[in-house]
Each structure stands twice: as C-alpha cells, then as structure tokens.
Amino acid sequence: MKILLFGKNGQVGWELQRALEPLGEVIAIDRRSAEYCGDLADLDGLRATVRAIKPDVIVNAAAYTAVDKAESEQGAAQLINADAVQVLAEEAAASGAWLVHYSTDYVFDGTGDAPWTESSKVSPVNVYGASKLAGEQAITASGCKHLIFRTSWVYGVRGNNFAKTMLRLAKDRDTLNVIADQIGAPTGAELLADVVAHAIIKAQADSSVSGIYHLAPAGEVSWHGYAQFVIDFVKAQGENLTVNSLLPIPTTAYPTPAARPLNSRMDTQKLRDTFSLHLPDWQRGVTRMLMEVLHK
Ligand SMILES: NC(=O)c1ccc[n+]([C@@H]2O[C@H](COP(=O)([O-])OP(=O)(O)OC[C@H]3O[C@@H](n4cnc5c(N)ncnc54)[C@H](OP(=O)(O)O)[C@@H]3O)[C@@H](O)[C@H]2O)c1
C-alpha cells in the first residue's frame, strides 16, 4: 500500500508518521518539502503531487488550526481547510484512492449537553468551524472513498498544548482562572494516529466503512477539570509548583475573537462498533503525555 501523508509535522501528522509506517510505503510531506508540493495553499501543486505519487491512501493531517486568527483570515482558512481538501477529494475520486481526513466538533454549535452524533445537525459558531465543515462537505460531495474523523481538544507531546501552558503558569502563579463551562475530552495525537491506522486496514478490506466518525477518548471534563487533573498529577510526581488554587470561570469571563462551543461531547459509538475498537479514558493519554513531558 502506498500512503501519501500531508502535514507530517503537525501534532497529529508527527504521530501518523510513526503509526502509518507498518502499513506500507509512506510518503510524508509538509509545505516545506522540496521533491513534492505539500503546500495546501498551492492547489495546482497539490494536484500534481497526488498525480505523481498515485497513492492508495491520502491522509491529510494539515489544516489551518488557528481558531482565533481565522476570524480575521477567513480566506486563508477557507483555502486550506476547504478548497485544498476539495482538490484532494477530487483527485481521490478520480484515482480510486481513499481520503483520510480530520475534522472537529466545532462543526456543531455547542448547545445542550448531549454528546454529538455523526447525524447531529451541524451549525458552526466560528470561521474555523465553518471552514472545516466546508472541507467535510467537499469530501462527501466528491464521491471519493473517505474516512473523516471529527475530534476535539487535541494535544501532542510535540508542540504547545493546554496542559503544558497550565504547567508553565503553575510554576510562577498562585492562582489560575480556568474556563469551567466548556465540556469535552482531551484527545491525544497518538490515539488519533493509531485509530486511523487501524481504520485504514479495515477500509482496505471493506469499502462500506466509508463515512464520518467521531473520535475522542472516553469520559468528559471541563478545561478547569482538565487543568486540575494536570496540576494534581504533576504535584504528586514531586514537581515544585507555586499554584495553590484553580478558579473556575465562565466562558463569558474570557472573551476571545472566535466563539467556542460549550458542549464538545462526542458520541463515539459508531467508530467503536464499525472498527471494533476500545477507546480509553481521557486521563490515560494525558497521564502518558505528562510523564513524557516530565521525562519520568
Ligand atoms: N488542535 C485541536 O485542538 C484540534 C481539534 C479538533 C480537530 N482538529 C483537527 O485535527 C487535525 C490535526 O490538527 P493538529 O492538532 O495536528 O494541528 P497542528 O498541530 O496545528 O498541525 C497542523 C499542520 O498543518 C500544517 N499546515 C498549515 N497550513 C498549511 C499549508 N498551507 N500547507 C501545508 N501544511 C499546512 C501546519 O504546518 P506549519 O507548521 O508549517 O504551519 C501544521 O503542521 C486538523 O485537521 C485539525 O483541524 C484539531
């Protein structure tokens, strides 16, 4: 199997380089790659890359992910998250390749407290969410065989993430204010990559699995609860933190350019049933990431 991976150095792309390796020949590129164009802003270049490599599977881990910046850069978000994805979908449809892509719970408006299913009504509340939804719609409209994984609150050991930010602040502050009314599940880049590798194997044998899936670990937590877990765990490891209290605040007390959905709960039943997978509690991946960050 020949796999073409875009966005190889993002949080998820980095883990995919590892997880896809046992499946076949992996050609992993990013926007700085010299031999093939991996820049999603270059639509002609993207087409040329897919046509030159002729992959069996295209995996797209690249995206415009700057949620707040997207509010003032709508054109760039649309180009990377929708127009480029449409090109990949068209090329996949024409060649018979699978397209594997990541999307987000931000396609939903965050109302209520029920977990979102794949058939829940989409209604993004910010530019980033709208651009990701447009990407999903381009894929389904193209008729290509596809696996779209909507996920939430992604963290990786590589790069910045919420837990690392909390740890940094907890080393020189006494009190931290953390949003307590947005609920979701922190999802590890490792899990996202490993599940995709499993799904690709299944898809090779059964094209009826083509579709959209929700992918997040089990359980739910607020950003405040997530931060508390991180601080408690790191203190228990003997690390010296100055923070004494985490104050829960509402989203309204922390205005950002982009609105955030309050309810990011994802129903993952379809994924677990289709691919016979078990999804661990979110604490397991976060603990593992913290151990790596602390070099324990
Ligand atoms: N992060 C989250 O909390 C979250 C939540 C839900 C869904 N998702 C989705 O999960 C997927 C993976 O996200 P992630 O967390 O791994 O994001 P990430 O760490 O921000 O990585 C995104 C990658 O896309 C690349 N990229 C941006 N513009 C590009 C362009 N024009 N051409 C080529 N590459 C470009 C970036 O490269 P540069 O470093 O060169 O900019 C970066 O390596 C995305 O589809 C994202 O929408 C993420």
Short mmCIF file of N, CA and C and ligand atoms in Angstrom, two decimals, residues 7 9-13 31-32 38-41 61-65 80 102-104 128 132 151-154, ligand 1:
data_model
loop_
_atom_site.label_atom_id
_atom_site.label_comp_id
_atom_site.label_asym_id
_atom_site.label_seq_id
_atom_site.Cartn_x
_atom_site.Cartn_y
_atom_site.Cartn_z
N GLY A 7 1.00 17.26 5.90
CA GLY A 7 1.05 17.87 7.24
C GLY A 7 1.83 17.01 8.21
N ASN A 9 4.36 17.30 10.04
CA ASN A 9 4.97 17.82 11.26
C ASN A 9 4.01 18.49 12.23
N GLY A 10 2.72 18.40 11.99
CA GLY A 10 1.75 18.87 12.98
C GLY A 10 1.67 17.87 14.12
N GLN A 11 0.87 18.20 15.13
CA GLN A 11 0.74 17.29 16.29
C GLN A 11 0.33 15.89 15.82
N VAL A 12 -0.71 15.83 15.02
CA VAL A 12 -1.22 14.53 14.57
C VAL A 12 -0.34 13.96 13.44
N GLY A 13 0.11 14.83 12.55
CA GLY A 13 0.96 14.38 11.44
C GLY A 13 2.22 13.68 11.93
N ARG A 31 4.64 21.60 3.97
CA ARG A 31 4.70 22.69 3.00
C ARG A 31 6.12 23.08 2.63
N ARG A 32 7.10 22.59 3.39
CA ARG A 32 8.48 22.90 3.07
C ARG A 32 9.16 21.80 2.26
N GLY A 38 3.77 20.10 -0.92
CA GLY A 38 2.91 19.72 0.20
C GLY A 38 2.23 20.94 0.79
N ASP A 39 2.18 22.02 0.01
CA ASP A 39 1.57 23.27 0.48
C ASP A 39 0.10 23.28 0.08
N LEU A 40 -0.78 23.25 1.08
CA LEU A 40 -2.21 23.20 0.77
C LEU A 40 -2.73 24.50 0.17
N ALA A 41 -1.91 25.54 0.22
CA ALA A 41 -2.32 26.80 -0.41
C ALA A 41 -2.06 26.78 -1.91
N ALA A 61 -3.31 15.49 7.38
CA ALA A 61 -3.21 15.98 8.76
C ALA A 61 -2.93 17.48 8.78
N ALA A 62 -2.83 18.09 7.61
CA ALA A 62 -2.57 19.53 7.55
C ALA A 62 -3.89 20.29 7.65
N ALA A 63 -3.85 21.42 8.30
CA ALA A 63 -5.06 22.24 8.41
C ALA A 63 -4.68 23.62 8.90
N TYR A 64 -5.55 24.57 8.64
CA TYR A 64 -5.44 25.90 9.25
C TYR A 64 -6.11 25.76 10.61
N THR A 65 -5.32 25.76 11.69
CA THR A 65 -5.87 25.44 13.01
C THR A 65 -5.89 26.63 13.98
N ILE A 80 -7.21 26.56 2.91
CA ILE A 80 -6.52 25.38 3.45
C ILE A 80 -7.51 24.30 3.89
N TYR A 102 -9.16 14.76 8.99
CA TYR A 102 -9.61 15.08 10.35
C TYR A 102 -10.50 16.32 10.33
N SER A 103 -11.54 16.25 11.11
CA SER A 103 -12.38 17.43 11.29
C SER A 103 -12.61 17.64 12.79
N THR A 104 -13.62 18.39 13.15
CA THR A 104 -13.70 18.92 14.51
C THR A 104 -15.12 18.96 15.05
N TYR A 128 -13.36 29.12 11.71
CA TYR A 128 -12.63 27.86 11.64
C TYR A 128 -13.60 26.69 11.47
N LYS A 132 -13.91 24.09 8.29
CA LYS A 132 -13.75 22.64 8.43
C LYS A 132 -15.00 21.92 7.93
N THR A 151 -12.75 15.25 15.76
CA THR A 151 -12.20 15.10 17.09
C THR A 151 -12.22 16.42 17.84
N SER A 152 -11.68 16.42 19.08
CA SER A 152 -11.77 17.62 19.91
C SER A 152 -10.52 17.75 20.78
N TRP A 153 -10.18 18.97 21.15
CA TRP A 153 -9.19 19.28 22.20
C TRP A 153 -7.90 18.44 22.03
N VAL A 154 -7.28 18.56 20.85
CA VAL A 154 -6.11 17.72 20.54
C VAL A 154 -4.85 18.20 21.27
N1 LIG B 1 -5.76 21.00 17.63
C1 LIG B 1 -7.02 20.76 18.02
O1 LIG B 1 -7.40 21.01 19.17
C2 LIG B 1 -7.99 20.11 17.05
C3 LIG B 1 -9.30 19.88 17.48
C4 LIG B 1 -10.20 19.27 16.59
C5 LIG B 1 -9.77 18.92 15.32
N2 LIG B 1 -8.50 19.17 14.92
C6 LIG B 1 -8.09 18.78 13.57
O2 LIG B 1 -7.11 17.78 13.68
C7 LIG B 1 -6.22 17.85 12.56
C8 LIG B 1 -4.79 17.88 13.04
O3 LIG B 1 -4.62 19.03 13.85
P1 LIG B 1 -3.32 19.26 14.74
O4 LIG B 1 -3.77 19.48 16.12
O5 LIG B 1 -2.28 18.23 14.44
O6 LIG B 1 -2.88 20.67 14.15
P2 LIG B 1 -1.46 21.38 14.12
O7 LIG B 1 -0.55 20.79 15.14
O8 LIG B 1 -1.76 22.83 14.12
O9 LIG B 1 -0.92 20.95 12.72
C9 LIG B 1 -1.46 21.45 11.53
C10 LIG B 1 -0.41 21.28 10.48
O10 LIG B 1 -0.95 21.83 9.27
C11 LIG B 1 0.11 22.47 8.62
N3 LIG B 1 -0.32 23.47 7.67
C12 LIG B 1 -0.94 24.65 7.91
N4 LIG B 1 -1.09 25.31 6.74
C13 LIG B 1 -0.55 24.53 5.78
C14 LIG B 1 -0.37 24.67 4.38
N5 LIG B 1 -0.76 25.74 3.72
N6 LIG B 1 0.23 23.66 3.71
C15 LIG B 1 0.67 22.57 4.35
N7 LIG B 1 0.54 22.39 5.67
C16 LIG B 1 -0.06 23.36 6.37
C17 LIG B 1 0.93 23.11 9.72
O11 LIG B 1 2.21 23.33 9.23
P3 LIG B 1 3.10 24.57 9.69
O12 LIG B 1 3.71 24.15 10.98
O13 LIG B 1 4.08 24.70 8.56
O14 LIG B 1 2.17 25.74 9.82
C18 LIG B 1 0.89 22.02 10.79
O15 LIG B 1 1.98 21.14 10.65
C19 LIG B 1 -6.66 19.10 11.77
O16 LIG B 1 -7.49 18.70 10.72
C20 LIG B 1 -7.45 19.90 12.78
O17 LIG B 1 -8.42 20.74 12.15
C21 LIG B 1 -7.59 19.75 15.76
#
